[in-house]
Amino acid sequence: MLKFNLLALVFFMVISIQGQKKGWLERKNIDIVKNGPYFGIQKGRFIVAELGGERQWKDYQLKKPKTHALNLGFNYDFTNNVLGYDIGYWYKSSNVGMTFGSSILLRSDFTHTQLGFTPIIGYKFWQLHAQTGYQFLLKTSSNSFETNKLFISLRFVLINNTKIKK
């Protein structure tokens, strides 16, 4: 029995040394790229419907996987007849952490247009993403229109394409 244990120990030591030389035991980077449309609702002073697309990049690791995402979409406030376009980015530093991001936005009531930006904080679970933020709009004319400033939104991202890269 002692000979078998000694032989097994030597065997695993040789395999581990060879594996380290050839990179067998190296940590492999796995990147997951997902994209698809999102549907959402935004609630602030007014209720706004959202529709767009999102692309996510996840650096898959056992400890603290990082996720980056870009989204492009539009929204419409039926009450005030305000159309909006958003280009956004968010970052998540672990599986259960908060998301932090920002958006560049354009709002129009079909007569006047305002540009702005939004810092956003949120929480993503499953395919749902709850976010809150404040829209800072630049006044371009004296006749401004009413739109959400402080808001909370809930988006459902329908992932329809996933690529795994090693």
Short mmCIF file of N, CA and C in Angstrom, two decimals, residues 32-132:
data_model
loop_
_atom_site.label_atom_id
_atom_site.label_comp_id
_atom_site.label_asym_id
_atom_site.label_seq_id
_atom_site.Cartn_x
_atom_site.Cartn_y
_atom_site.Cartn_z
N ILE A 32 -18.64 35.81 -22.51
CA ILE A 32 -19.98 35.52 -22.98
C ILE A 32 -20.56 36.83 -23.52
N VAL A 33 -21.02 36.79 -24.76
CA VAL A 33 -21.62 37.96 -25.40
C VAL A 33 -23.08 37.64 -25.68
N LYS A 34 -23.97 38.47 -25.13
CA LYS A 34 -25.41 38.26 -25.30
C LYS A 34 -26.03 39.54 -25.85
N ASN A 35 -27.05 39.37 -26.67
CA ASN A 35 -27.79 40.55 -27.12
C ASN A 35 -29.24 40.19 -27.41
N GLY A 36 -30.06 41.23 -27.42
CA GLY A 36 -31.47 41.04 -27.69
C GLY A 36 -32.25 42.31 -27.39
N PRO A 37 -33.53 42.29 -27.69
CA PRO A 37 -34.38 43.46 -27.44
C PRO A 37 -34.78 43.57 -25.98
N TYR A 38 -35.15 44.76 -25.56
CA TYR A 38 -35.71 44.94 -24.23
C TYR A 38 -37.03 45.69 -24.32
N PHE A 39 -37.89 45.39 -23.37
CA PHE A 39 -39.19 46.04 -23.23
C PHE A 39 -39.26 46.55 -21.81
N GLY A 40 -39.73 47.77 -21.63
CA GLY A 40 -39.75 48.28 -20.27
C GLY A 40 -40.80 49.33 -20.04
N ILE A 41 -40.89 49.68 -18.78
CA ILE A 41 -41.78 50.75 -18.36
C ILE A 41 -41.02 51.64 -17.39
N GLN A 42 -41.19 52.93 -17.56
CA GLN A 42 -40.51 53.91 -16.71
C GLN A 42 -41.59 54.70 -15.97
N LYS A 43 -41.39 54.84 -14.66
CA LYS A 43 -42.35 55.59 -13.85
C LYS A 43 -41.62 56.69 -13.11
N GLY A 44 -42.10 57.88 -13.30
CA GLY A 44 -41.63 59.05 -12.59
C GLY A 44 -42.87 59.88 -12.36
N ARG A 45 -42.82 61.10 -12.79
CA ARG A 45 -44.04 61.91 -12.76
C ARG A 45 -45.06 61.38 -13.76
N PHE A 46 -44.53 60.78 -14.84
CA PHE A 46 -45.37 60.23 -15.90
C PHE A 46 -44.97 58.78 -16.16
N ILE A 47 -45.86 58.01 -16.75
CA ILE A 47 -45.57 56.64 -17.14
C ILE A 47 -45.13 56.65 -18.60
N VAL A 48 -43.97 56.01 -18.85
CA VAL A 48 -43.36 56.03 -20.18
C VAL A 48 -43.07 54.60 -20.61
N ALA A 49 -43.43 54.23 -21.83
CA ALA A 49 -43.13 52.91 -22.38
C ALA A 49 -41.76 52.95 -23.05
N GLU A 50 -40.97 51.88 -22.88
CA GLU A 50 -39.61 51.80 -23.44
C GLU A 50 -39.48 50.59 -24.36
N LEU A 51 -38.67 50.73 -25.39
CA LEU A 51 -38.37 49.65 -26.32
C LEU A 51 -36.97 49.88 -26.88
N GLY A 52 -36.17 48.83 -26.98
CA GLY A 52 -34.82 49.01 -27.51
C GLY A 52 -34.07 47.70 -27.60
N GLY A 53 -32.76 47.80 -27.73
CA GLY A 53 -31.89 46.63 -27.81
C GLY A 53 -30.70 46.78 -26.88
N GLU A 54 -30.16 45.66 -26.43
CA GLU A 54 -29.04 45.68 -25.49
C GLU A 54 -28.04 44.59 -25.86
N ARG A 55 -26.76 44.92 -25.69
CA ARG A 55 -25.67 43.96 -25.89
C ARG A 55 -24.85 43.91 -24.61
N GLN A 56 -24.63 42.69 -24.10
CA GLN A 56 -23.91 42.49 -22.84
C GLN A 56 -22.65 41.67 -23.08
N TRP A 57 -21.56 42.08 -22.41
CA TRP A 57 -20.30 41.34 -22.43
C TRP A 57 -19.99 40.93 -21.00
N LYS A 58 -19.84 39.62 -20.78
CA LYS A 58 -19.56 39.13 -19.43
C LYS A 58 -18.24 38.37 -19.44
N ASP A 59 -17.32 38.80 -18.58
CA ASP A 59 -16.06 38.12 -18.38
C ASP A 59 -16.32 37.07 -17.31
N TYR A 60 -16.53 35.82 -17.71
CA TYR A 60 -16.97 34.80 -16.78
C TYR A 60 -15.82 34.30 -15.93
N GLN A 61 -15.97 34.45 -14.63
CA GLN A 61 -15.02 33.94 -13.65
C GLN A 61 -15.84 33.42 -12.48
N LEU A 62 -15.21 32.58 -11.64
CA LEU A 62 -15.91 32.11 -10.46
C LEU A 62 -16.05 33.22 -9.43
N LYS A 63 -15.02 34.05 -9.31
CA LYS A 63 -15.06 35.17 -8.37
C LYS A 63 -15.24 36.47 -9.15
N LYS A 64 -16.24 37.21 -8.78
CA LYS A 64 -16.50 38.54 -9.31
C LYS A 64 -16.47 38.64 -10.84
N PRO A 65 -17.39 38.00 -11.53
CA PRO A 65 -17.47 38.19 -12.97
C PRO A 65 -17.95 39.61 -13.29
N LYS A 66 -17.36 40.22 -14.27
CA LYS A 66 -17.70 41.60 -14.63
C LYS A 66 -18.58 41.59 -15.88
N THR A 67 -19.59 42.43 -15.85
CA THR A 67 -20.51 42.54 -16.98
C THR A 67 -20.55 44.00 -17.44
N HIS A 68 -20.43 44.20 -18.74
CA HIS A 68 -20.58 45.52 -19.37
C HIS A 68 -21.73 45.41 -20.36
N ALA A 69 -22.47 46.49 -20.54
CA ALA A 69 -23.58 46.45 -21.49
C ALA A 69 -23.77 47.81 -22.14
N LEU A 70 -24.16 47.78 -23.40
CA LEU A 70 -24.57 48.97 -24.15
C LEU A 70 -26.02 48.78 -24.57
N ASN A 71 -26.79 49.86 -24.51
CA ASN A 71 -28.17 49.76 -24.97
C ASN A 71 -28.54 50.99 -25.78
N LEU A 72 -29.46 50.78 -26.67
CA LEU A 72 -29.97 51.84 -27.55
C LEU A 72 -31.48 51.65 -27.63
N GLY A 73 -32.22 52.69 -27.34
CA GLY A 73 -33.66 52.51 -27.36
C GLY A 73 -34.41 53.82 -27.48
N PHE A 74 -35.71 53.68 -27.55
CA PHE A 74 -36.56 54.87 -27.55
C PHE A 74 -37.70 54.66 -26.56
N ASN A 75 -38.31 55.75 -26.17
CA ASN A 75 -39.44 55.68 -25.24
C ASN A 75 -40.47 56.72 -25.65
N TYR A 76 -41.68 56.49 -25.19
CA TYR A 76 -42.76 57.40 -25.57
C TYR A 76 -43.70 57.61 -24.38
N ASP A 77 -43.97 58.87 -24.09
CA ASP A 77 -44.91 59.27 -23.05
C ASP A 77 -46.22 59.62 -23.74
N PHE A 78 -47.22 58.74 -23.62
CA PHE A 78 -48.49 58.94 -24.31
C PHE A 78 -49.28 60.11 -23.73
N THR A 79 -49.09 60.40 -22.45
CA THR A 79 -49.84 61.48 -21.80
C THR A 79 -49.43 62.84 -22.34
N ASN A 80 -48.12 63.09 -22.47
CA ASN A 80 -47.62 64.40 -22.89
C ASN A 80 -47.14 64.44 -24.33
N ASN A 81 -47.26 63.32 -25.04
CA ASN A 81 -46.82 63.24 -26.43
C ASN A 81 -45.33 63.60 -26.56
N VAL A 82 -44.50 62.94 -25.74
CA VAL A 82 -43.05 63.19 -25.73
C VAL A 82 -42.33 61.92 -26.18
N LEU A 83 -41.50 62.06 -27.20
CA LEU A 83 -40.70 60.96 -27.72
C LEU A 83 -39.27 61.12 -27.23
N GLY A 84 -38.63 60.00 -26.85
CA GLY A 84 -37.27 60.07 -26.35
C GLY A 84 -36.39 58.99 -26.94
N TYR A 85 -35.12 59.31 -27.08
CA TYR A 85 -34.10 58.35 -27.53
C TYR A 85 -33.00 58.30 -26.48
N ASP A 86 -32.52 57.09 -26.18
CA ASP A 86 -31.48 56.90 -25.16
C ASP A 86 -30.37 56.02 -25.71
N ILE A 87 -29.13 56.40 -25.40
CA ILE A 87 -27.96 55.55 -25.63
C ILE A 87 -27.30 55.40 -24.27
N GLY A 88 -27.20 54.16 -23.79
CA GLY A 88 -26.72 53.98 -22.43
C GLY A 88 -25.66 52.90 -22.28
N TYR A 89 -25.02 52.94 -21.12
CA TYR A 89 -23.99 51.97 -20.74
C TYR A 89 -24.18 51.67 -19.26
N TRP A 90 -24.00 50.41 -18.87
CA TRP A 90 -23.97 50.06 -17.46
C TRP A 90 -22.91 48.99 -17.21
N TYR A 91 -22.48 48.92 -15.94
CA TYR A 91 -21.41 48.03 -15.52
C TYR A 91 -21.83 47.34 -14.23
N LYS A 92 -21.55 46.04 -14.14
CA LYS A 92 -21.84 45.25 -12.95
C LYS A 92 -20.58 44.51 -12.56
N SER A 93 -20.14 44.65 -11.31
CA SER A 93 -18.84 44.12 -10.91
C SER A 93 -18.89 42.73 -10.28
N SER A 94 -20.06 42.14 -10.10
CA SER A 94 -20.14 40.79 -9.56
C SER A 94 -21.50 40.19 -9.93
N ASN A 95 -21.73 38.94 -9.49
CA ASN A 95 -23.01 38.30 -9.81
C ASN A 95 -24.19 38.91 -9.09
N VAL A 96 -23.99 39.39 -7.87
CA VAL A 96 -25.12 39.89 -7.08
C VAL A 96 -25.02 41.38 -6.76
N GLY A 97 -24.14 42.09 -7.42
CA GLY A 97 -23.95 43.51 -7.11
C GLY A 97 -24.90 44.42 -7.85
N MET A 98 -24.75 45.68 -7.57
CA MET A 98 -25.53 46.73 -8.21
C MET A 98 -24.95 47.02 -9.59
N THR A 99 -25.76 47.63 -10.45
CA THR A 99 -25.28 48.10 -11.75
C THR A 99 -25.16 49.62 -11.68
N PHE A 100 -24.12 50.13 -12.32
CA PHE A 100 -23.87 51.57 -12.37
C PHE A 100 -23.71 51.96 -13.82
N GLY A 101 -24.34 53.05 -14.23
CA GLY A 101 -24.24 53.44 -15.62
C GLY A 101 -24.69 54.85 -15.85
N SER A 102 -24.82 55.17 -17.13
CA SER A 102 -25.30 56.48 -17.53
C SER A 102 -25.88 56.39 -18.94
N SER A 103 -26.63 57.39 -19.30
CA SER A 103 -27.25 57.46 -20.62
C SER A 103 -27.15 58.87 -21.17
N ILE A 104 -27.05 58.96 -22.47
CA ILE A 104 -27.20 60.22 -23.18
C ILE A 104 -28.59 60.17 -23.78
N LEU A 105 -29.34 61.25 -23.63
CA LEU A 105 -30.72 61.19 -24.07
C LEU A 105 -31.14 62.42 -24.87
N LEU A 106 -32.19 62.21 -25.65
CA LEU A 106 -32.80 63.27 -26.44
C LEU A 106 -34.30 63.14 -26.25
N ARG A 107 -34.95 64.26 -25.93
CA ARG A 107 -36.40 64.27 -25.73
C ARG A 107 -37.01 65.33 -26.65
N SER A 108 -38.19 65.02 -27.18
CA SER A 108 -38.85 65.96 -28.08
C SER A 108 -40.36 65.85 -27.94
N ASP A 109 -41.02 67.00 -27.97
CA ASP A 109 -42.49 67.02 -28.02
C ASP A 109 -42.95 67.34 -29.44
N PHE A 110 -42.08 67.14 -30.42
CA PHE A 110 -42.30 67.36 -31.84
C PHE A 110 -42.32 68.83 -32.22
N THR A 111 -42.11 69.71 -31.24
CA THR A 111 -41.94 71.14 -31.49
C THR A 111 -40.59 71.59 -30.95
N HIS A 112 -40.27 71.17 -29.75
CA HIS A 112 -39.02 71.52 -29.08
C HIS A 112 -38.24 70.25 -28.77
N THR A 113 -36.91 70.39 -28.73
CA THR A 113 -36.04 69.25 -28.45
C THR A 113 -35.09 69.61 -27.33
N GLN A 114 -34.83 68.65 -26.45
CA GLN A 114 -33.88 68.83 -25.36
C GLN A 114 -32.92 67.65 -25.32
N LEU A 115 -31.64 67.96 -25.08
CA LEU A 115 -30.61 66.95 -24.90
C LEU A 115 -30.30 66.84 -23.42
N GLY A 116 -29.72 65.71 -23.02
CA GLY A 116 -29.36 65.56 -21.62
C GLY A 116 -28.59 64.29 -21.35
N PHE A 117 -28.34 64.06 -20.08
CA PHE A 117 -27.67 62.83 -19.65
C PHE A 117 -28.29 62.37 -18.34
N THR A 118 -28.10 61.09 -18.04
CA THR A 118 -28.69 60.50 -16.86
C THR A 118 -27.71 59.58 -16.17
N PRO A 119 -27.33 59.84 -14.92
CA PRO A 119 -26.62 58.83 -14.13
C PRO A 119 -27.64 57.81 -13.62
N ILE A 120 -27.26 56.52 -13.65
CA ILE A 120 -28.21 55.46 -13.34
C ILE A 120 -27.58 54.47 -12.37
N ILE A 121 -28.36 54.01 -11.41
CA ILE A 121 -27.96 52.92 -10.53
C ILE A 121 -29.10 51.90 -10.59
N GLY A 122 -28.76 50.62 -10.54
CA GLY A 122 -29.80 49.61 -10.66
C GLY A 122 -29.42 48.28 -10.08
N TYR A 123 -30.30 47.32 -10.29
CA TYR A 123 -30.08 45.95 -9.85
C TYR A 123 -30.63 45.03 -10.91
N LYS A 124 -29.81 44.10 -11.37
CA LYS A 124 -30.20 43.17 -12.42
C LYS A 124 -30.36 41.79 -11.82
N PHE A 125 -31.50 41.18 -12.04
CA PHE A 125 -31.76 39.81 -11.60
C PHE A 125 -32.50 39.09 -12.72
N TRP A 126 -32.00 37.90 -13.04
CA TRP A 126 -32.49 37.10 -14.14
C TRP A 126 -32.42 37.94 -15.41
N GLN A 127 -33.51 38.17 -16.11
CA GLN A 127 -33.51 39.02 -17.30
C GLN A 127 -34.15 40.38 -17.02
N LEU A 128 -34.50 40.63 -15.76
CA LEU A 128 -35.10 41.91 -15.38
C LEU A 128 -34.03 42.86 -14.85
N HIS A 129 -34.16 44.12 -15.19
CA HIS A 129 -33.22 45.13 -14.75
C HIS A 129 -34.01 46.32 -14.21
N ALA A 130 -33.95 46.51 -12.90
CA ALA A 130 -34.59 47.66 -12.26
C ALA A 130 -33.55 48.76 -12.13
N GLN A 131 -33.88 49.96 -12.57
CA GLN A 131 -32.95 51.09 -12.55
C GLN A 131 -33.65 52.34 -12.02
N THR A 132 -32.85 53.20 -11.43
CA THR A 132 -33.35 54.51 -11.05
C THR A 132 -32.30 55.56 -11.41
#
